[in-house]
mmCIF file of C-alpha atoms in Angstrom:
data_model
loop_
_atom_site.group_PDB
_atom_site.id
_atom_site.type_symbol
_atom_site.label_atom_id
_atom_site.label_comp_id
_atom_site.label_asym_id
_atom_site.label_seq_id
_atom_site.Cartn_x
_atom_site.Cartn_y
_atom_site.Cartn_z
ATOM 1 C CA MET H 594 107.156 129.101 85.742
ATOM 2 C CA ASP H 595 104.218 128.765 83.372
ATOM 3 C CA GLU H 596 101.333 127.612 85.551
ATOM 4 C CA ARG H 597 99.346 125.891 82.790
ATOM 5 C CA ASN H 598 98.694 122.269 83.673
ATOM 6 C CA PHE H 599 100.405 122.795 87.009
ATOM 7 C CA THR H 600 97.869 120.651 88.880
ATOM 8 C CA TYR H 601 98.598 117.576 86.752
ATOM 9 C CA MET H 602 102.326 118.131 87.101
ATOM 10 C CA PHE H 603 101.823 118.193 90.861
ATOM 11 C CA TYR H 604 99.817 114.924 90.686
ATOM 12 C CA GLY H 605 102.647 113.320 88.710
ATOM 13 C CA PHE H 606 105.347 114.431 91.150
ATOM 14 C CA ALA H 607 103.216 113.411 94.135
ATOM 15 C CA ALA H 608 102.700 109.960 92.589
ATOM 16 C CA VAL H 609 106.487 109.501 92.206
ATOM 17 C CA TRP H 610 107.144 110.327 95.872
ATOM 18 C CA ALA H 611 104.175 108.264 97.060
ATOM 19 C CA ILE H 612 105.313 105.149 95.155
ATOM 20 C CA LEU H 613 108.947 105.505 96.291
ATOM 21 C CA ALA H 614 107.915 106.126 99.916
ATOM 22 C CA GLY H 615 105.367 103.294 99.784
ATOM 23 C CA TYR H 616 107.976 100.829 98.522
ATOM 24 C CA ALA H 617 110.558 101.982 101.114
ATOM 25 C CA LEU H 618 107.954 101.511 103.875
ATOM 26 C CA THR H 619 107.090 98.041 102.525
ATOM 27 C CA LEU H 620 110.782 97.081 102.708
ATOM 28 C CA ALA H 621 111.047 98.437 106.259
ATOM 29 C CA GLY H 622 107.922 96.505 107.264
ATOM 30 C CA ARG H 623 109.335 93.275 105.828
ATOM 31 C CA ASP H 624 112.579 93.853 107.720
ATOM 32 C CA ARG H 625 110.672 94.164 110.989
ATOM 33 C CA LYS H 626 108.687 91.003 110.207
ATOM 34 C CA ILE H 627 111.839 88.978 109.462
ATOM 35 C CA ARG H 628 113.488 90.187 112.694
ATOM 36 C CA ARG H 629 110.370 89.236 114.677
ATOM 37 C CA GLU H 630 110.328 85.785 113.103
ATOM 38 C CA ILE H 631 114.018 85.256 113.906
ATOM 39 C CA GLU H 632 113.339 86.181 117.541
ATOM 40 C CA ASN H 633 110.374 83.776 117.693
ATOM 41 C CA LEU H 634 112.451 80.997 116.164
ATOM 42 C CA LYS H 635 115.305 81.584 118.602
ATOM 43 C CA ARG H 636 112.853 81.356 121.491
ATOM 44 C CA LEU H 637 111.344 78.153 120.050
ATOM 45 C CA LEU H 638 114.776 76.544 119.652
ATOM 46 C CA GLU H 639 115.784 77.513 123.204
ATOM 47 C CA GLU H 640 112.585 75.992 124.589
ATOM 48 C CA ARG H 641 113.174 72.770 122.641
ATOM 49 C CA GLU H 642 116.772 72.559 123.885
ATOM 50 C CA ARG H 643 115.607 72.959 127.498
ATOM 51 C CA LYS H 644 113.163 70.075 127.088
ATOM 52 C CA MET U 281 131.199 99.408 106.332
ATOM 53 C CA ARG U 282 128.729 98.137 103.707
ATOM 54 C CA GLU U 283 125.891 99.452 105.845
ATOM 55 C CA ARG U 284 127.465 102.914 105.846
ATOM 56 C CA VAL U 285 127.925 102.865 102.060
ATOM 57 C CA LEU U 286 124.261 101.938 101.694
ATOM 58 C CA TYR U 287 123.119 104.783 103.974
ATOM 59 C CA ALA U 288 125.455 107.218 102.207
ATOM 60 C CA LEU U 289 124.054 106.180 98.832
ATOM 61 C CA GLY U 290 120.472 106.642 100.055
ATOM 62 C CA VAL U 291 121.213 110.087 101.542
ATOM 63 C CA ALA U 292 123.126 111.165 98.409
ATOM 64 C CA ALA U 293 120.178 110.066 96.241
ATOM 65 C CA ALA U 294 117.726 112.051 98.405
ATOM 66 C CA LEU U 295 119.927 115.180 98.302
ATOM 67 C CA LEU U 296 120.418 114.888 94.545
ATOM 68 C CA LEU U 297 116.657 114.445 94.033
ATOM 69 C CA ALA U 298 115.975 117.585 96.101
ATOM 70 C CA ARG U 299 118.565 119.571 94.128
ATOM 71 C CA ASN U 300 117.162 118.275 90.813
ATOM 72 C CA LEU U 301 113.639 119.212 91.871
ATOM 73 C CA TYR U 302 114.813 122.778 92.395
ATOM 74 C CA VAL U 303 116.407 122.885 88.917
ATOM 75 C CA ILE U 304 113.396 121.211 87.261
ATOM 76 C CA LEU U 305 110.859 123.565 88.841
ATOM 77 C CA LEU U 306 112.719 126.862 88.991
ATOM 78 C CA VAL U 307 115.675 126.888 86.620
ATOM 79 C CA LEU U 308 114.713 125.038 83.449
ATOM 80 C CA PRO U 309 112.564 126.891 80.901
ATOM 81 C CA ASP U 310 108.954 125.957 80.171
ATOM 82 C CA GLU U 311 108.036 123.861 77.184
ATOM 83 C CA ALA U 312 106.245 126.056 74.661
ATOM 84 C CA GLU U 313 103.155 123.897 74.003
ATOM 85 C CA GLN U 314 102.691 121.817 77.160
ATOM 86 C CA GLY U 315 103.332 124.318 79.956
ATOM 87 C CA ALA U 316 104.294 122.884 83.350
ATOM 88 C CA ILE U 317 103.157 119.293 82.689
ATOM 89 C CA TYR U 318 106.133 118.541 80.410
ATOM 90 C CA ARG U 319 108.273 118.371 83.581
ATOM 91 C CA ILE U 320 106.833 114.902 84.241
ATOM 92 C CA ILE U 321 109.323 113.662 81.614
ATOM 93 C CA TYR U 322 112.145 114.207 84.159
ATOM 94 C CA PHE U 323 110.635 111.417 86.264
ATOM 95 C CA HIS U 324 108.836 109.359 83.619
ATOM 96 C CA LEU U 325 111.898 108.571 81.486
ATOM 97 C CA PRO U 326 114.377 108.000 84.372
ATOM 98 C CA ALA U 327 111.803 105.662 85.967
ATOM 99 C CA TRP U 328 111.582 103.574 82.790
ATOM 100 C CA PHE U 329 115.386 103.592 82.349
ATOM 101 C CA THR U 330 115.771 102.367 85.929
ATOM 102 C CA CYS U 331 113.066 99.761 85.427
ATOM 103 C CA PHE U 332 114.722 98.430 82.266
ATOM 104 C CA ALA U 333 118.142 98.391 83.974
ATOM 105 C CA ALA U 334 116.667 96.435 86.893
ATOM 106 C CA PHE U 335 115.005 93.910 84.570
ATOM 107 C CA LEU U 336 118.290 93.532 82.662
ATOM 108 C CA ALA U 337 120.059 92.870 85.984
ATOM 109 C CA ALA U 338 117.324 90.344 86.878
ATOM 110 C CA GLY U 339 117.818 88.539 83.547
ATOM 111 C CA ALA U 340 121.614 88.479 83.979
ATOM 112 C CA ALA U 341 121.281 87.224 87.572
ATOM 113 C CA SER U 342 118.852 84.530 86.400
ATOM 114 C CA ALA U 343 121.346 83.392 83.753
ATOM 115 C CA GLY U 344 123.987 83.419 86.509
ATOM 116 C CA TYR U 345 121.779 81.195 88.670
ATOM 117 C CA LEU U 346 121.241 78.692 85.843
ATOM 118 C CA ALA U 347 125.001 78.621 85.140
ATOM 119 C CA ARG U 348 126.257 78.400 88.740
ATOM 120 C CA ASN U 349 123.296 77.183 90.788
ATOM 121 C CA ASP U 350 124.105 79.771 93.469
ATOM 122 C CA SER U 351 121.056 80.994 95.420
ATOM 123 C CA ARG U 352 122.548 84.504 95.751
ATOM 124 C CA TYR U 353 121.941 85.001 92.026
ATOM 125 C CA ASP U 354 118.328 83.960 92.491
ATOM 126 C CA ALA U 355 117.975 86.421 95.392
ATOM 127 C CA LEU U 356 119.434 89.171 93.220
ATOM 128 C CA ALA U 357 117.011 88.291 90.408
ATOM 129 C CA VAL U 358 113.922 88.515 92.627
ATOM 130 C CA ALA U 359 115.166 91.718 94.287
ATOM 131 C CA ALA U 360 115.894 93.415 90.947
ATOM 132 C CA THR U 361 112.532 92.303 89.527
ATOM 133 C CA GLU U 362 110.584 93.689 92.471
ATOM 134 C CA VAL U 363 112.463 97.004 92.437
ATOM 135 C CA GLY U 364 112.089 97.158 88.641
ATOM 136 C CA LEU U 365 108.327 96.760 89.063
ATOM 137 C CA ALA U 366 108.220 99.654 91.550
ATOM 138 C CA PHE U 367 109.923 101.927 88.991
ATOM 139 C CA CYS U 368 107.738 100.469 86.236
ATOM 140 C CA THR U 369 104.704 101.570 88.287
ATOM 141 C CA ILE U 370 106.149 105.097 88.467
ATOM 142 C CA GLY U 371 106.570 105.066 84.675
ATOM 143 C CA MET U 372 103.011 103.839 84.090
ATOM 144 C CA VAL U 373 101.383 106.244 86.564
ATOM 145 C CA THR U 374 103.304 109.360 85.481
ATOM 146 C CA GLY U 375 102.658 108.496 81.816
ATOM 147 C CA SER U 376 98.960 108.068 82.517
ATOM 148 C CA ILE U 377 98.722 111.428 84.328
ATOM 149 C CA TRP U 378 100.532 113.155 81.443
ATOM 150 C CA ALA U 379 98.187 111.438 78.943
ATOM 151 C CA ARG U 380 95.087 112.556 80.858
ATOM 152 C CA ASN U 381 96.266 116.142 80.650
ATOM 153 C CA GLN U 382 97.574 116.114 77.071
ATOM 154 C CA TRP U 383 95.285 113.610 75.311
ATOM 155 C CA GLY U 384 92.242 113.846 77.580
ATOM 156 C CA ILE U 385 92.408 110.112 78.393
ATOM 157 C CA TRP U 386 94.151 108.073 81.079
ATOM 158 C CA TRP U 387 94.860 105.123 78.784
ATOM 159 C CA THR U 388 94.728 103.963 75.169
ATOM 160 C CA TRP U 389 95.561 100.595 73.590
ATOM 161 C CA ASP U 390 98.479 102.027 71.660
ATOM 162 C CA PRO U 391 101.386 99.588 70.943
ATOM 163 C CA ARG U 392 103.838 101.343 73.305
ATOM 164 C CA LEU U 393 101.395 101.505 76.200
ATOM 165 C CA THR U 394 100.099 97.989 75.585
ATOM 166 C CA TRP U 395 103.621 96.499 75.563
ATOM 167 C CA ALA U 396 104.497 98.469 78.698
ATOM 168 C CA LEU U 397 101.450 96.899 80.355
ATOM 169 C CA ILE U 398 102.426 93.426 79.056
ATOM 170 C CA THR U 399 105.934 93.894 80.508
ATOM 171 C CA THR U 400 104.436 94.912 83.863
ATOM 172 C CA LEU U 401 102.135 91.879 83.857
ATOM 173 C CA VAL U 402 104.898 89.459 82.832
ATOM 174 C CA TYR U 403 107.200 90.590 85.660
ATOM 175 C CA GLY U 404 104.242 90.694 88.063
ATOM 176 C CA GLY U 405 103.581 87.105 86.956
ATOM 177 C CA TYR U 406 107.209 86.247 87.765
ATOM 178 C CA LEU U 407 106.645 87.324 91.387
ATOM 179 C CA MET U 408 103.338 85.440 91.565
ATOM 180 C CA LEU U 409 104.936 82.287 90.125
ATOM 181 C CA ARG U 410 107.548 82.410 92.890
ATOM 182 C CA ARG U 411 104.783 82.270 95.487
ATOM 183 C CA ALA U 412 103.162 79.317 93.729
ATOM 184 C CA ILE U 413 106.215 76.983 93.717
ATOM 185 C CA GLU U 414 107.059 75.456 97.102
ATOM 186 C CA ASP U 415 110.441 73.833 96.409
ATOM 187 C CA PRO U 416 113.200 76.539 96.500
ATOM 188 C CA ASN U 417 115.349 74.930 93.772
ATOM 189 C CA GLU U 418 112.426 74.335 91.404
ATOM 190 C CA ARG U 419 111.202 77.875 92.092
ATOM 191 C CA ALA U 420 114.601 79.396 91.324
ATOM 192 C CA LYS U 421 115.107 77.324 88.156
ATOM 193 C CA ASN U 422 111.648 77.914 86.659
ATOM 194 C CA THR U 423 111.531 81.614 87.411
ATOM 195 C CA ALA U 424 115.092 82.113 86.116
ATOM 196 C CA VAL U 425 113.996 80.782 82.720
ATOM 197 C CA LEU U 426 110.916 83.042 82.800
ATOM 198 C CA SER U 427 113.013 86.083 83.715
ATOM 199 C CA ILE U 428 115.391 85.548 80.791
ATOM 200 C CA PHE U 429 112.533 85.185 78.280
ATOM 201 C CA ALA U 430 110.607 88.080 79.876
ATOM 202 C CA PHE U 431 113.343 90.477 78.826
ATOM 203 C CA THR U 432 112.181 90.168 75.193
ATOM 204 C CA SER U 433 109.072 92.072 76.344
ATOM 205 C CA VAL U 434 111.315 94.891 77.616
ATOM 206 C CA VAL U 435 113.061 95.090 74.223
ATOM 207 C CA ILE U 436 109.710 95.202 72.384
ATOM 208 C CA THR U 437 108.445 97.916 74.763
ATOM 209 C CA TYR U 438 111.584 99.958 74.131
ATOM 210 C CA LYS U 439 111.430 99.552 70.341
ATOM 211 C CA ALA U 440 107.642 99.932 69.999
ATOM 212 C CA ILE U 441 107.890 103.643 69.142
ATOM 213 C CA ASP U 442 110.342 102.796 66.324
ATOM 214 C CA TRP U 443 108.450 99.805 64.953
ATOM 215 C CA TRP U 444 104.861 101.072 65.028
ATOM 216 C CA ARG U 445 103.077 104.364 64.560
ATOM 217 C CA THR U 446 101.947 105.173 68.096
ATOM 218 C CA GLN U 447 99.949 107.802 69.910
ATOM 219 C CA HIS U 448 102.760 107.783 72.464
ATOM 220 C CA PRO U 449 105.370 110.407 71.441
ATOM 221 C CA GLY U 450 108.177 109.080 69.227
ATOM 222 C CA PRO U 451 111.866 109.018 70.217
ATOM 223 C CA VAL U 452 113.218 112.391 71.363
ATOM 224 C CA LEU U 453 116.555 111.557 72.993
ATOM 225 C CA SER U 454 119.559 112.393 70.820
ATOM 226 C CA PHE U 455 121.176 108.934 71.073
ATOM 227 C CA ARG U 456 118.082 107.596 69.272
ATOM 228 C CA THR U 457 117.318 110.464 66.889
ATOM 229 C CA GLY U 458 120.729 112.008 66.231
ATOM 230 C CA GLY U 459 119.627 115.201 68.003
ATOM 231 C CA GLY U 460 117.409 118.181 67.304
ATOM 232 C CA LYS U 461 114.211 116.893 68.951
ATOM 233 C CA ILE U 462 114.765 118.195 72.479
ATOM 234 C CA ASP U 463 116.669 121.097 74.008
ATOM 235 C CA PRO U 464 120.122 119.844 75.200
ATOM 236 C CA ALA U 465 119.622 121.378 78.690
ATOM 237 C CA MET U 466 116.300 119.562 79.050
ATOM 238 C CA GLU U 467 117.786 116.296 77.752
ATOM 239 C CA SER U 468 120.776 116.415 80.093
ATOM 240 C CA MET U 469 118.423 116.941 83.072
ATOM 241 C CA ILE U 470 116.724 113.639 82.225
ATOM 242 C CA TYR U 471 120.067 111.837 82.646
ATOM 243 C CA VAL U 472 120.988 113.896 85.723
ATOM 244 C CA ASN U 473 117.713 112.846 87.356
ATOM 245 C CA TRP U 474 118.301 109.227 86.328
ATOM 246 C CA ALA U 475 121.352 109.131 88.641
ATOM 247 C CA PRO U 476 119.434 109.398 91.964
ATOM 248 C CA PHE U 477 116.847 106.916 90.672
ATOM 249 C CA LEU U 478 119.626 104.420 89.940
ATOM 250 C CA MET U 479 121.208 105.061 93.345
ATOM 251 C CA LEU U 480 117.862 104.485 95.075
ATOM 252 C CA ALA U 481 117.325 101.339 93.009
ATOM 253 C CA VAL U 482 120.721 99.969 94.107
ATOM 254 C CA VAL U 483 119.849 100.636 97.777
ATOM 255 C CA PHE U 484 116.437 98.967 97.366
ATOM 256 C CA VAL U 485 117.909 95.945 95.544
ATOM 257 C CA VAL U 486 120.605 95.376 98.193
ATOM 258 C CA VAL U 487 118.078 95.653 101.054
ATOM 259 C CA ARG U 488 115.569 93.378 99.266
ATOM 260 C CA MET U 489 118.294 90.850 98.391
ATOM 261 C CA ARG U 490 119.387 90.657 102.042
ATOM 262 C CA GLN U 491 115.769 90.093 103.058
ATOM 263 C CA GLU U 492 115.422 87.293 100.520
ATOM 264 C CA LEU U 493 118.577 85.559 101.785
ATOM 265 C CA ALA U 494 117.476 86.041 105.427
ATOM 266 C CA ARG U 495 114.034 84.619 104.587
ATOM 267 C CA ARG U 496 115.679 81.514 103.084
ATOM 268 C CA GLU U 497 117.828 80.931 106.129
ATOM 269 C CA LEU U 498 114.779 81.437 108.292
ATOM 270 C CA ASP U 499 112.787 78.850 106.328
ATOM 271 C CA ALA U 500 115.672 76.356 106.558
ATOM 272 C CA LEU U 501 115.974 76.948 110.317
ATOM 273 C CA ARG U 502 112.225 76.554 110.750
ATOM 274 C CA ARG U 503 112.329 73.200 108.945
ATOM 275 C CA PHE U 504 115.229 72.170 111.179
ATOM 276 C CA ALA U 505 113.343 73.282 114.314
ATOM 277 C CA HIS U 506 110.274 71.257 113.339
ATOM 278 C CA ALA U 507 112.441 68.213 112.631
ATOM 279 C CA MET U 508 114.034 68.410 116.125
#
């Protein structure tokens, strides 16, 4: 492969993977947050029912 | 079952991306004038295609919401918009890196680039508007109208290189030019690499849509819990 401008090509490819991975991690983080909130809400409802 | 299909699609996309990377780096010939940097096109164009497809899906889902008043359409619209913006960011960043290397500048106010930025801002505004409206029905209705009108910006972005003389390269793909502007092997690789991007986008949209629907149920339950 011609190595002219290789560094910028690498930056471009790295940016693609970084953005895709960043978005996938954001989605995973949101999933965890929603699950945590559901658990908290369940606990809250159980406490209210007991009262 | 659906969960398995989703995982399979994600794994297939990752494998296809790895295989394509091998072909892009080691099999395809170099471009005579640009050297290695031209290979950014294999990610830049598929990212924009995916972005435009996602925004089209968001517009169609928004029209579906206005016609049927079903919140699943609204969830699909917001999911497709957010995923479209992620791919739009890939398009903007890879384009900017290519421009820095080939033109010596990261950015110029050329019609194609400016409309791409306007499209990004309009869809970013869509997501911000959703945060600003409290009532779920009002939020869905107002943003659905915005999403439908926002698609005109996508069309202008796409056609900018036909309508105006731009610093951004003109059309090269054969379905726009009739052929002869790009080597067929290089052109077909652009479409081959679009496939895993589309597969990833579908996975992201489904996951994001589920989160949106779960969030709504959660908000409704929270209101119910406070009313108890």
